[in-house]
PDB file of C-alpha atoms in Angstrom:
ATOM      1  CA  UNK A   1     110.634  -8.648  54.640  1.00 78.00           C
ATOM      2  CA  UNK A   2     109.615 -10.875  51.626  1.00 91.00           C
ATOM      3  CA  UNK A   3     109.754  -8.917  48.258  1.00 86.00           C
ATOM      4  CA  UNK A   4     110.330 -11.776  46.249  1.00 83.00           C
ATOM      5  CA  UNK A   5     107.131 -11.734  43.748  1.00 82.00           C
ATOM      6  CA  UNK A   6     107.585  -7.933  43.567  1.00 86.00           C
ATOM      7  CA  UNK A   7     111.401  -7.706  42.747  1.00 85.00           C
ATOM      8  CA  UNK A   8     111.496 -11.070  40.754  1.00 82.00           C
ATOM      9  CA  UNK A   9     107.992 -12.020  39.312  1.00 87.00           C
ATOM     10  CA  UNK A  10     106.332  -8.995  38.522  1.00 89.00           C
ATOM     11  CA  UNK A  11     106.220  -5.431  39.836  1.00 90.00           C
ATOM     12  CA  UNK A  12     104.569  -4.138  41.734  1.00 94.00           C
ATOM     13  CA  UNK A  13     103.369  -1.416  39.474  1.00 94.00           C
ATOM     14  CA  UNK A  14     102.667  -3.551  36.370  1.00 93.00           C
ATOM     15  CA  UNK A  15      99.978  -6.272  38.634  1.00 94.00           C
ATOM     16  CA  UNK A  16      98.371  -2.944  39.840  1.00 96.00           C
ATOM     17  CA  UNK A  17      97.613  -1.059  36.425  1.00 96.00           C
ATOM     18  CA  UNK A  18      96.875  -4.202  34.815  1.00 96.00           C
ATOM     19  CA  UNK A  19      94.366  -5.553  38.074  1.00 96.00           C
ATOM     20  CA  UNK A  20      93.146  -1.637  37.453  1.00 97.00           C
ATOM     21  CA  UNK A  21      91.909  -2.476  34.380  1.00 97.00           C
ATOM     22  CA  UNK A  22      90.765  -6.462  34.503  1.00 97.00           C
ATOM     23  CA  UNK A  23      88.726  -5.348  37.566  1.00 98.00           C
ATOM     24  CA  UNK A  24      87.507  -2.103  36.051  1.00 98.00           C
ATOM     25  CA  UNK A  25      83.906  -1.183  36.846  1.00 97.00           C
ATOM     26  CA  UNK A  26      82.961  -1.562  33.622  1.00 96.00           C
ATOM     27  CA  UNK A  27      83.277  -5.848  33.771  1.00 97.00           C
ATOM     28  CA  UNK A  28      81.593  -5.453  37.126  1.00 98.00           C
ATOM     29  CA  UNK A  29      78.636  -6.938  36.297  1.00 98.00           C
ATOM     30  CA  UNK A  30      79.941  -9.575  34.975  1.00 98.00           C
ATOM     31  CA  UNK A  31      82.017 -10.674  38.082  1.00 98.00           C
ATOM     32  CA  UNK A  32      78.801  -9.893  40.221  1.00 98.00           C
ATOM     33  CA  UNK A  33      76.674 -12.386  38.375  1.00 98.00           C
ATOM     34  CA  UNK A  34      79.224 -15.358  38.910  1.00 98.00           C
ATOM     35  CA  UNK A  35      80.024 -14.099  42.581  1.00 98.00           C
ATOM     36  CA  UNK A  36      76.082 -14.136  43.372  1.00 98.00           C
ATOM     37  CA  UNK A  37      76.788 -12.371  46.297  1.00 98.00           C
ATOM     38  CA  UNK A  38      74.197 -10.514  48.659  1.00 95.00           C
ATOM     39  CA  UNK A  39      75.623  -6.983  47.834  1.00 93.00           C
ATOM     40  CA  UNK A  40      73.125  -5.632  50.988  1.00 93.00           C
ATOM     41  CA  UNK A  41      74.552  -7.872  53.653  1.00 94.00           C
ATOM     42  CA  UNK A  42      77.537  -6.770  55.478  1.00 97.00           C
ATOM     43  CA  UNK A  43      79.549  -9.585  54.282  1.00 98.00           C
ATOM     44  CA  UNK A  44      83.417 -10.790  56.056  1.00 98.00           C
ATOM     45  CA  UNK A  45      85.235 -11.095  52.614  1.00 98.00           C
ATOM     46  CA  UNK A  46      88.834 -12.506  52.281  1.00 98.00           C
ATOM     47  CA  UNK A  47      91.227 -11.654  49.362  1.00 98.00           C
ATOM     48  CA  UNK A  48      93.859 -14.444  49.679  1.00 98.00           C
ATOM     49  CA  UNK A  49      96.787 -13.162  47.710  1.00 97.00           C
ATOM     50  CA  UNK A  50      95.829  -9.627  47.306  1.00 98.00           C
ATOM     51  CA  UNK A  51      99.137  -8.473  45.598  1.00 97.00           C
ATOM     52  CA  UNK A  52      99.328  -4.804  45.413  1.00 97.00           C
ATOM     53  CA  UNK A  53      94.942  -4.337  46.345  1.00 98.00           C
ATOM     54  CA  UNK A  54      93.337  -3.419  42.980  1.00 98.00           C
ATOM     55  CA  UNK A  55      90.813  -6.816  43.045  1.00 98.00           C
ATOM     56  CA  UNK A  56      90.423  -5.888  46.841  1.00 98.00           C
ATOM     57  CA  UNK A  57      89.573  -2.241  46.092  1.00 98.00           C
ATOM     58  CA  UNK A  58      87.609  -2.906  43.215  1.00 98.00           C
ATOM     59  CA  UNK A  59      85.435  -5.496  46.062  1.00 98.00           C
ATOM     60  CA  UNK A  60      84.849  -2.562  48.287  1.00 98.00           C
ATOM     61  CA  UNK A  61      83.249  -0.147  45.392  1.00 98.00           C
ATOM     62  CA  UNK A  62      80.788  -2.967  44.883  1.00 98.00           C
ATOM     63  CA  UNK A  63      80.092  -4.446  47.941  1.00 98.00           C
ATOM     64  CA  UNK A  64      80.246  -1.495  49.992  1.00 96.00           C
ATOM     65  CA  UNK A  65      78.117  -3.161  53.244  1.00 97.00           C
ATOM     66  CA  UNK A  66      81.404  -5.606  53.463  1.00 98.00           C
ATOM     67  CA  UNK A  67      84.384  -5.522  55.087  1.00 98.00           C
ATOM     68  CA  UNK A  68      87.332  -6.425  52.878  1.00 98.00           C
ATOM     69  CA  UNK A  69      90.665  -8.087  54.059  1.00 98.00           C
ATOM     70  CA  UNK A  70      93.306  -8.492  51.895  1.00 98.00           C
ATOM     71  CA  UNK A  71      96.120 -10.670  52.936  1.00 98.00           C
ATOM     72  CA  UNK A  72      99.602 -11.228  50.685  1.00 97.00           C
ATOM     73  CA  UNK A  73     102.873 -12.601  51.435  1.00 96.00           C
ATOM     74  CA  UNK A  74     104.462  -9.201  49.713  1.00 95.00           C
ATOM     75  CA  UNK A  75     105.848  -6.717  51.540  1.00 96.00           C
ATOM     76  CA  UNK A  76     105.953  -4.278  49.178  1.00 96.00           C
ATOM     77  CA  UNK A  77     102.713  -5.118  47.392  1.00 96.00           C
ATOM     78  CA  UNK A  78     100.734  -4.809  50.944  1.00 98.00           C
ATOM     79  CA  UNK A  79     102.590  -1.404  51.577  1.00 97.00           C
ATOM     80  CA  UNK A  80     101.552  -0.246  47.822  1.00 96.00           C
ATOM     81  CA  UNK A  81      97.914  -1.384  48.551  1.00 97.00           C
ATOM     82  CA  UNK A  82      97.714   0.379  51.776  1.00 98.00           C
ATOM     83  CA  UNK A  83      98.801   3.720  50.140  1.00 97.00           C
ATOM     84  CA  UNK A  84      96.385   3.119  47.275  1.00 96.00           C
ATOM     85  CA  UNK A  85      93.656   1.975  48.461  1.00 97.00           C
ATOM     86  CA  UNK A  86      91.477   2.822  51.314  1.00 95.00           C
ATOM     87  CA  UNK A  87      88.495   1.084  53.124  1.00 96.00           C
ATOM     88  CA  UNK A  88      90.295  -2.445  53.199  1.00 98.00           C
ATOM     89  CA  UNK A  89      92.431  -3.757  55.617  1.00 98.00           C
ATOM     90  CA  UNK A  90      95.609  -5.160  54.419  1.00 98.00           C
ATOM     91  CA  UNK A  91      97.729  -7.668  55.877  1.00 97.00           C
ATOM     92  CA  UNK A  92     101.148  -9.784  55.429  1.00 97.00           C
ATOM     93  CA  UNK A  93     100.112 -13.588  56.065  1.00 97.00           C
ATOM     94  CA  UNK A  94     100.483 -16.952  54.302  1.00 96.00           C
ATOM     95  CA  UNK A  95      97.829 -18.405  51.938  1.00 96.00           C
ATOM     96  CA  UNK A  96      99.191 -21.915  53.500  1.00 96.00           C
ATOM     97  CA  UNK A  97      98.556 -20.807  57.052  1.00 96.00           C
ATOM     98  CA  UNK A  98      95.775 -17.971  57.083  1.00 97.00           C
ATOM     99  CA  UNK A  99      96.300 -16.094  60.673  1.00 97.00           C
ATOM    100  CA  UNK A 100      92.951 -15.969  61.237  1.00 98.00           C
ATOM    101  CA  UNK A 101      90.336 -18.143  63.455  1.00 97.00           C
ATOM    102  CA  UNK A 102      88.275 -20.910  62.050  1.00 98.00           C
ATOM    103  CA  UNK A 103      84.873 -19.374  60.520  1.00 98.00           C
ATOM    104  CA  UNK A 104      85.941 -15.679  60.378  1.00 97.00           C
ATOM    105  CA  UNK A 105      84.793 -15.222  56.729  1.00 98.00           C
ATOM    106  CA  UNK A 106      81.586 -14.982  54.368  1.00 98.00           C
ATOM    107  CA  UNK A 107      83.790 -14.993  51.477  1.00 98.00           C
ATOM    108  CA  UNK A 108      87.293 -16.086  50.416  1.00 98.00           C
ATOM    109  CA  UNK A 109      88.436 -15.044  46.767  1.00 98.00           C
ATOM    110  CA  UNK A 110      91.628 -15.060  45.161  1.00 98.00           C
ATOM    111  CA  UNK A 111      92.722 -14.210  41.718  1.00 98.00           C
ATOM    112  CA  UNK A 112      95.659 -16.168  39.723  1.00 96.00           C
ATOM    113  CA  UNK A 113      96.993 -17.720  43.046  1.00 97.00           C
ATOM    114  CA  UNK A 114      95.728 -21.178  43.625  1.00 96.00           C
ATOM    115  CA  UNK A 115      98.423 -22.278  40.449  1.00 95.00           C
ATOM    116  CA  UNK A 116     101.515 -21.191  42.752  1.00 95.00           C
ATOM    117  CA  UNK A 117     100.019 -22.727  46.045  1.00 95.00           C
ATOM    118  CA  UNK A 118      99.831 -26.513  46.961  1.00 96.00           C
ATOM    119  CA  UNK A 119      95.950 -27.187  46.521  1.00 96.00           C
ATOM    120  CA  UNK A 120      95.115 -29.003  49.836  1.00 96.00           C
ATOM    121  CA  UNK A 121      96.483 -26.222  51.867  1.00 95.00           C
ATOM    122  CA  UNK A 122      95.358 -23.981  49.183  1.00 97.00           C
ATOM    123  CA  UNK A 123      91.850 -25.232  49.767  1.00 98.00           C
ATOM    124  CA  UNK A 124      91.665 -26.523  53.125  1.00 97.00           C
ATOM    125  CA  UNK A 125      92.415 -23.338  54.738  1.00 98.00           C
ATOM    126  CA  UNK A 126      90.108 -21.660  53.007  1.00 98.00           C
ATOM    127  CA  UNK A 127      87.686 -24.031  54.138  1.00 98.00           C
ATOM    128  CA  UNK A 128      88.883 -23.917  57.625  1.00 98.00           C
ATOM    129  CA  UNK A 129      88.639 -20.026  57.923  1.00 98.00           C
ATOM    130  CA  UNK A 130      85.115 -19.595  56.547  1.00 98.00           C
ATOM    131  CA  UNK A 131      81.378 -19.472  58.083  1.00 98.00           C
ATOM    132  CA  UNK A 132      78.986 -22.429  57.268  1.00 98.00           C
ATOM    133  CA  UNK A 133      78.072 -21.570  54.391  1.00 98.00           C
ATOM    134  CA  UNK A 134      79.965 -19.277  53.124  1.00 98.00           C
ATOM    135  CA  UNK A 135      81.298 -19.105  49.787  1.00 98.00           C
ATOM    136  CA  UNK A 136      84.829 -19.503  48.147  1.00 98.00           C
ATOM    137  CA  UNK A 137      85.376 -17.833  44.332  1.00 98.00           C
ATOM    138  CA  UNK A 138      88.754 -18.294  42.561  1.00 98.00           C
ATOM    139  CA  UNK A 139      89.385 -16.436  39.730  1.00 98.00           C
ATOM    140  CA  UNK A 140      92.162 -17.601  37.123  1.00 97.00           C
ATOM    141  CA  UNK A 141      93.707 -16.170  33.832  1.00 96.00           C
ATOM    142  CA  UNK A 142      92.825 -18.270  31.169  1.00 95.00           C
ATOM    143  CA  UNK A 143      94.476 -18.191  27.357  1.00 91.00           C
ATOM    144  CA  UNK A 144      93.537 -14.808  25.960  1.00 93.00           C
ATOM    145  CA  UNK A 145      94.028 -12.652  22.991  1.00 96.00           C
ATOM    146  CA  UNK A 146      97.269 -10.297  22.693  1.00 96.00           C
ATOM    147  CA  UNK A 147      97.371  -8.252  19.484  1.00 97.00           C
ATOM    148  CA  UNK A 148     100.450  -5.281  19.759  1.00 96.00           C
ATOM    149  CA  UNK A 149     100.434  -2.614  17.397  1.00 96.00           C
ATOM    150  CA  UNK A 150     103.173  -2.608  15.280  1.00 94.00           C
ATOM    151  CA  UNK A 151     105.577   0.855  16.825  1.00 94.00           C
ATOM    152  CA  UNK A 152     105.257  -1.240  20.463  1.00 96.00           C
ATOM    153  CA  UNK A 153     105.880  -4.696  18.901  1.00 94.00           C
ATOM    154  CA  UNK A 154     109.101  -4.042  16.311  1.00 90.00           C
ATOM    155  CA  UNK A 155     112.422  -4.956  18.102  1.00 90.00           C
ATOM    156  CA  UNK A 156     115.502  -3.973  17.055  1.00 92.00           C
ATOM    157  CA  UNK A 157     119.206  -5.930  17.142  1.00 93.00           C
ATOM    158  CA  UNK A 158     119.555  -4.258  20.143  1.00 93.00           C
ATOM    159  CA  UNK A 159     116.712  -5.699  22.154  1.00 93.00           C
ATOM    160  CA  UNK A 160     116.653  -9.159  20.334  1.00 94.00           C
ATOM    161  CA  UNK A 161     119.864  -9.426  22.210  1.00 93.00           C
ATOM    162  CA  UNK A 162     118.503  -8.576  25.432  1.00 92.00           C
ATOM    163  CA  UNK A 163     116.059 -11.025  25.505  1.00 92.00           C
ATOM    164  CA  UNK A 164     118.773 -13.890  24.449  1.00 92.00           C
ATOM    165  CA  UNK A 165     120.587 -13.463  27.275  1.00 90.00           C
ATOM    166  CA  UNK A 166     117.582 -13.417  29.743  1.00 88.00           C
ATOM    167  CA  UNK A 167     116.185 -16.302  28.195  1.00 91.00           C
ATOM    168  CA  UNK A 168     119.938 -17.606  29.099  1.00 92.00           C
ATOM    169  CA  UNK A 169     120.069 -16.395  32.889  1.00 85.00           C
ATOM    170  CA  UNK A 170     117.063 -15.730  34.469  1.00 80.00           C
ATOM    171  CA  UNK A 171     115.792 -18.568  36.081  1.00 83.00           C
ATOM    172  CA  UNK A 172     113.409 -16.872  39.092  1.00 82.00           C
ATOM    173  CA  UNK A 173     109.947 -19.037  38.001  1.00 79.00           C
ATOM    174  CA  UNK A 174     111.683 -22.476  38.249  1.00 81.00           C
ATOM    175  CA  UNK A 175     113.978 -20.871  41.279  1.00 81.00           C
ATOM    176  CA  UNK A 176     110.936 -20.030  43.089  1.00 79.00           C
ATOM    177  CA  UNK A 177     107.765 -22.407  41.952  1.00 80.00           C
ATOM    178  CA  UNK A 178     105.839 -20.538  39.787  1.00 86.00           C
ATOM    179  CA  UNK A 179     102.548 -21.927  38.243  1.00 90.00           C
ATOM    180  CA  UNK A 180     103.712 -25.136  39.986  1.00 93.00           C
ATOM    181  CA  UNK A 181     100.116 -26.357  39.698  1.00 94.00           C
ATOM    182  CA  UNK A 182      98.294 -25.302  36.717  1.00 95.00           C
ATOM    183  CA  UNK A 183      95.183 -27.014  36.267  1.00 97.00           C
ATOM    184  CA  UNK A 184      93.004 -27.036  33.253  1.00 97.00           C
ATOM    185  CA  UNK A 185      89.241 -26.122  32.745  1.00 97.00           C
ATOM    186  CA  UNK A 186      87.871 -29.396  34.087  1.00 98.00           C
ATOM    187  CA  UNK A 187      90.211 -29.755  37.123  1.00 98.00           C
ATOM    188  CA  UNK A 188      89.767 -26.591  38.667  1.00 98.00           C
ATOM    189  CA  UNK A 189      86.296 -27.145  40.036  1.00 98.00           C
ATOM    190  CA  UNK A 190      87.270 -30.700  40.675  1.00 98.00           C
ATOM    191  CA  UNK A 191      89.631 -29.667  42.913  1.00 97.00           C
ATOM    192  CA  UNK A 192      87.385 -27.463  44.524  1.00 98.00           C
ATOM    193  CA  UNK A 193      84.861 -30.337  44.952  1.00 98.00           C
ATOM    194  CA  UNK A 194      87.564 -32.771  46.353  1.00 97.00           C
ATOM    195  CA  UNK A 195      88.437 -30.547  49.324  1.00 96.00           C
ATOM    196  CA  UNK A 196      84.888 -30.478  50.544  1.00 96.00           C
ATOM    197  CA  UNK A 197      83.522 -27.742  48.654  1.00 98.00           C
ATOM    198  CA  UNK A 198      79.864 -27.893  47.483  1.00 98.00           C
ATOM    199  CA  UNK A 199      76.681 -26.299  44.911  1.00 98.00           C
ATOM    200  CA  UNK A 200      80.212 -26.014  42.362  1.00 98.00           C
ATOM    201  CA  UNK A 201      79.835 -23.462  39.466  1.00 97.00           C
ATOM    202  CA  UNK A 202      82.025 -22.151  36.843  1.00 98.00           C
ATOM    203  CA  UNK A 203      81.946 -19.172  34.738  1.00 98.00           C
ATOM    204  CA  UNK A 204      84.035 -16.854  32.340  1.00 98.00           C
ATOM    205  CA  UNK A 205      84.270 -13.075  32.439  1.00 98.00           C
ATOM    206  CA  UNK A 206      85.735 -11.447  29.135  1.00 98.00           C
ATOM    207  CA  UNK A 207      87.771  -8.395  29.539  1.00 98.00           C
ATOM    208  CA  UNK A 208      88.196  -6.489  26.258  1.00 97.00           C
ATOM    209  CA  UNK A 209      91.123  -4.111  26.698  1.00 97.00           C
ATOM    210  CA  UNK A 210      90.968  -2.737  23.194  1.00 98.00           C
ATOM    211  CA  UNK A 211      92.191   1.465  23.184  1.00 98.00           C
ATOM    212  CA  UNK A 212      90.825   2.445  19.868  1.00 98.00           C
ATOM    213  CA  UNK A 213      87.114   1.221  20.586  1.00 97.00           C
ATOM    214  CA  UNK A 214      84.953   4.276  20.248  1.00 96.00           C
ATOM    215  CA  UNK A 215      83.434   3.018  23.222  1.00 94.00           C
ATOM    216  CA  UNK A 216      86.502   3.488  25.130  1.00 96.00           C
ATOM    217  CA  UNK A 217      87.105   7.201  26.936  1.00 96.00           C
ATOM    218  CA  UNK A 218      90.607   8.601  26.009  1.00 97.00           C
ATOM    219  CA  UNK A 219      91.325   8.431  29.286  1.00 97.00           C
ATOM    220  CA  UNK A 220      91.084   4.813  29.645  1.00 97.00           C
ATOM    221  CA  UNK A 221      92.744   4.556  26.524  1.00 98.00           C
ATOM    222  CA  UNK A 222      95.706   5.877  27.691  1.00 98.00           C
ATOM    223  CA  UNK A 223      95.042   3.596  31.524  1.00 97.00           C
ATOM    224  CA  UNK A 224      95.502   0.960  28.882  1.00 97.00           C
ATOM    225  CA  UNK A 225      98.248   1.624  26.884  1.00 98.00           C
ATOM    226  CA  UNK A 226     100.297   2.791  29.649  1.00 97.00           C
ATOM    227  CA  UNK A 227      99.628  -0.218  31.963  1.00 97.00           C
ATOM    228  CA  UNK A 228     100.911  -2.604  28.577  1.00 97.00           C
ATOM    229  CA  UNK A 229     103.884   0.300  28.885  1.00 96.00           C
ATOM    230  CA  UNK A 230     104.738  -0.538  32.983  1.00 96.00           C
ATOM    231  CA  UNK A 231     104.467  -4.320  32.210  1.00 95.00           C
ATOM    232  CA  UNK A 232     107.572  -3.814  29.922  1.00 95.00           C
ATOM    233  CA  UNK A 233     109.432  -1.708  32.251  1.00 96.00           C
ATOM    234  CA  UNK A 234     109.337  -3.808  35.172  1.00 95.00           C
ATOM    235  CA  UNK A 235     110.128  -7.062  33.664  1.00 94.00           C
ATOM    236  CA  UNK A 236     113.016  -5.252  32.108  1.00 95.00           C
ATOM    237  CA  UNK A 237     113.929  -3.823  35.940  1.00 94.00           C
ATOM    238  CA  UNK A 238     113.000  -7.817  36.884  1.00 94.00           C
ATOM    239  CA  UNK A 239     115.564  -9.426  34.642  1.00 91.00           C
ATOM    240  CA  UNK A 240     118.450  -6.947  35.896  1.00 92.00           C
ATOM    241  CA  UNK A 241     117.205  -8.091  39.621  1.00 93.00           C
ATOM    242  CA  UNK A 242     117.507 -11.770  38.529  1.00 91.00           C
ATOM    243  CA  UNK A 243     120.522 -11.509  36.774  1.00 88.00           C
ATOM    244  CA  UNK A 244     123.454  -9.993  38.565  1.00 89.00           C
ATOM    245  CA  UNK A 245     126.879  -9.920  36.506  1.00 89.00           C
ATOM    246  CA  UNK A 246     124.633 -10.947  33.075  1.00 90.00           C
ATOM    247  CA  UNK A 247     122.406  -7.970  32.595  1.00 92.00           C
ATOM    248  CA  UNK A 248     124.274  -4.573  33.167  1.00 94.00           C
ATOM    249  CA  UNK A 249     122.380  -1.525  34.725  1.00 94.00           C
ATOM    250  CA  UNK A 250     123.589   0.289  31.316  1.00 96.00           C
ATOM    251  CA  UNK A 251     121.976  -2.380  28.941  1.00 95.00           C
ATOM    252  CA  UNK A 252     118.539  -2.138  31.381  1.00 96.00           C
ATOM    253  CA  UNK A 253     118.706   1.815  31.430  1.00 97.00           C
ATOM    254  CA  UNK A 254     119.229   1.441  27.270  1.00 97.00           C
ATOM    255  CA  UNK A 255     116.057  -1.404  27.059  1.00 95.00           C
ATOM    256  CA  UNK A 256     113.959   0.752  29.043  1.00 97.00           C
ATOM    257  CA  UNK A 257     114.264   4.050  27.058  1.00 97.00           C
ATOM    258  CA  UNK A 258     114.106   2.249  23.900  1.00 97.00           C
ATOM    259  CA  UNK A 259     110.675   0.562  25.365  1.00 97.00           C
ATOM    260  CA  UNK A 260     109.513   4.288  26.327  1.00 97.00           C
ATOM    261  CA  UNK A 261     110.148   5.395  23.368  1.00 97.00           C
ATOM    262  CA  UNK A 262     107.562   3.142  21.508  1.00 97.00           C
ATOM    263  CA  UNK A 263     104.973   3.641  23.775  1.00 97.00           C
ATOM    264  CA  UNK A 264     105.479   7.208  23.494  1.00 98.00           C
ATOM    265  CA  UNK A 265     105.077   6.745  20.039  1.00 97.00           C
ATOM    266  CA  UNK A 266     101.623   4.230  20.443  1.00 98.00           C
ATOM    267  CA  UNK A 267     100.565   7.338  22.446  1.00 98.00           C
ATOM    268  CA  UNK A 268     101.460   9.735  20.136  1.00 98.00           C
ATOM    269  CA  UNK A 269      99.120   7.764  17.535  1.00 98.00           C
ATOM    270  CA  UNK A 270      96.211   7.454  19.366  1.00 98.00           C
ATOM    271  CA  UNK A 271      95.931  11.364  20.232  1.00 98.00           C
ATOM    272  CA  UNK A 272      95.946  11.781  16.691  1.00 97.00           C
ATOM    273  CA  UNK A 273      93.613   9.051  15.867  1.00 97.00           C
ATOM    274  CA  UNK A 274      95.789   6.638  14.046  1.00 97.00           C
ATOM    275  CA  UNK A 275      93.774   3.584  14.866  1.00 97.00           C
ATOM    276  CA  UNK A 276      96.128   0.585  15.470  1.00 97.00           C
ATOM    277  CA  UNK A 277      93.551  -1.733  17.075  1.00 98.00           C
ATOM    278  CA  UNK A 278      95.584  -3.510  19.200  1.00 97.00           C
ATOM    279  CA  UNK A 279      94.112  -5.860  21.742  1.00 98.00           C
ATOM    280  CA  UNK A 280      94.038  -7.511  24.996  1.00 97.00           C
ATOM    281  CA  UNK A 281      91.377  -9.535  26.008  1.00 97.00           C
ATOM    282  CA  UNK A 282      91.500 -11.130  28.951  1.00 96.00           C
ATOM    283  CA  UNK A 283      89.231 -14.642  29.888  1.00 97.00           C
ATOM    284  CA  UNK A 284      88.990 -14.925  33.591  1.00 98.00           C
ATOM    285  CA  UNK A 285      87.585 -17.883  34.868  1.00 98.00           C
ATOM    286  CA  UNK A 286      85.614 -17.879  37.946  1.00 98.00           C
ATOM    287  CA  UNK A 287      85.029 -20.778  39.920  1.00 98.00           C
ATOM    288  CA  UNK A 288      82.321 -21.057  42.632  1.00 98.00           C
ATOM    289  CA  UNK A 289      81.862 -23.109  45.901  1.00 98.00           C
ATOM    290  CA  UNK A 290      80.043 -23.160  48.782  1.00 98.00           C
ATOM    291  CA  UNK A 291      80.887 -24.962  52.823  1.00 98.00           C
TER     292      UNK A 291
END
């Protein structure tokens, strides 16, 4: 059973709200102009890396002719996707060694994974797995725009302290490779083209995550501020995983009612219309190739 992204990276919880809300329906056209996809065919589509299934759930409310796979190394995120979300078929597997036959696939997307895999497996297999012509889209975070208000971003002695001694102990993302090959703007769709990929595009969706936009229901509002609130809680649950005899279960169990506790409070000032206008936006690139 292989839990490490989940009990060492991030939770399972906070890639799921946040994927909730970067793949929300309301940025869906935007992804479905860069995927130029035929939404009436009944399309084979792969999600390699599918972590907990909100990207691969999101592909079945807008594709709904498809069939959607989504494949993770996980355990725990492909038992989380499973109870969450239903039409797709999700599987344990290897984004190195796809366990599936050569031309299965229409489509083969992944989202923030092709920095943590080697890129001529990354790609080849890929390549190897889908139809003549079929397409390949990867999707990866680019540098975006984090305001906090100011209740959620104040820390006191007490966390300060915290965070010195993880900075001190936790070592999981060198332990285990992660983002072990960025690449920039440019050499994404390079790469892409050096493995045999053709017709290369690129594009950018924006994702505004902002809770106080009047355009915003209050119940995404909250989606939002709440998703910002399990991010916190699971990298504080993350850094007691990582660092046994450093990080006491008392110190996380303080951290994480202290962290609550301001988010209670962010709450507390949006249902009373105390506009903060903090921010996430998000700039997702999306590049396009075709076998």
């Amino acid at each position: 059973m292989n839990v490490i992204w989940s009990n060492y990276i991030q939770g399972t919880k906070t890639l799921y709200y946040s994927r909730k809300l970067r793949f929300h329906d309301l940025f869906a056209g935007q992804y479905q102009t860069l995927f130029h996809l035929n939404k009436e065919k009944n399309l084979q589509i792969l999600e390699v890396g599918c972590g907990p299934g909100a990207l691969s759930g999101a592909l079945h409310r807008w594709y709904p002719n498809a069939e959607i796979t989504g494949l993770d190394r996980d355990s725990a995120f492909i038992q989380f996707a499973r109870e969450q979300e239903s039409g797709v078929t999700f599987m344990e597997g290897d984004a190195t060694n796809l366990p599936f036959p050569d031309q299965s696939f229409d489509v083969t997307i992944s989202n923030t994974v092709s920095e943590h895999v080697e890129p001529s497996a990354f790609y080849q297999e890929q390549l190897r797995v889908l139809k003549p012509g079929g397409v390949c889209l990867v999707l990866s975070s680019r540098r975006g725009i984090t305001v906090q208000s100011s209740a959620v971003s104040c820390c006191c002695d007490y966390e300060q302290q915290f965070w010195d001694k993880a900075s001190q102990y936790d070592h999981s993302r060198d332990r285990y490779g992660i983002c072990r090959y960025p690449m920039n703007e440019a050499e994404l769709p390079l790469a892409m083209e050096s493995y045999g990929f053709q017709n290369v595009h690129t594009g950018f969706v924006t994702v505004n995550l902002t809770p106080d936009n009047p355009q915003i229901p209050s119940s995404l509002a909250h989606e939002m501020i709440d998703a910002s609130r399990q991010t916190a809680l699971d990298a504080i649950d993350s850094v007691f995983r990582s660092c046994p005899g450093y990080i006491s279960a008392e110190e996380t169990s303080e951290m994480k009612r202290l962290t609550t506790q301001k988010y209670d409070i962010r709450i507390a000032q949006y249902d009373r219309g105390e506009k903060q206008w903090d921010t996430e936006v998000s700039l997702i690139m999306v590049v396009r190739g075709v076998k």
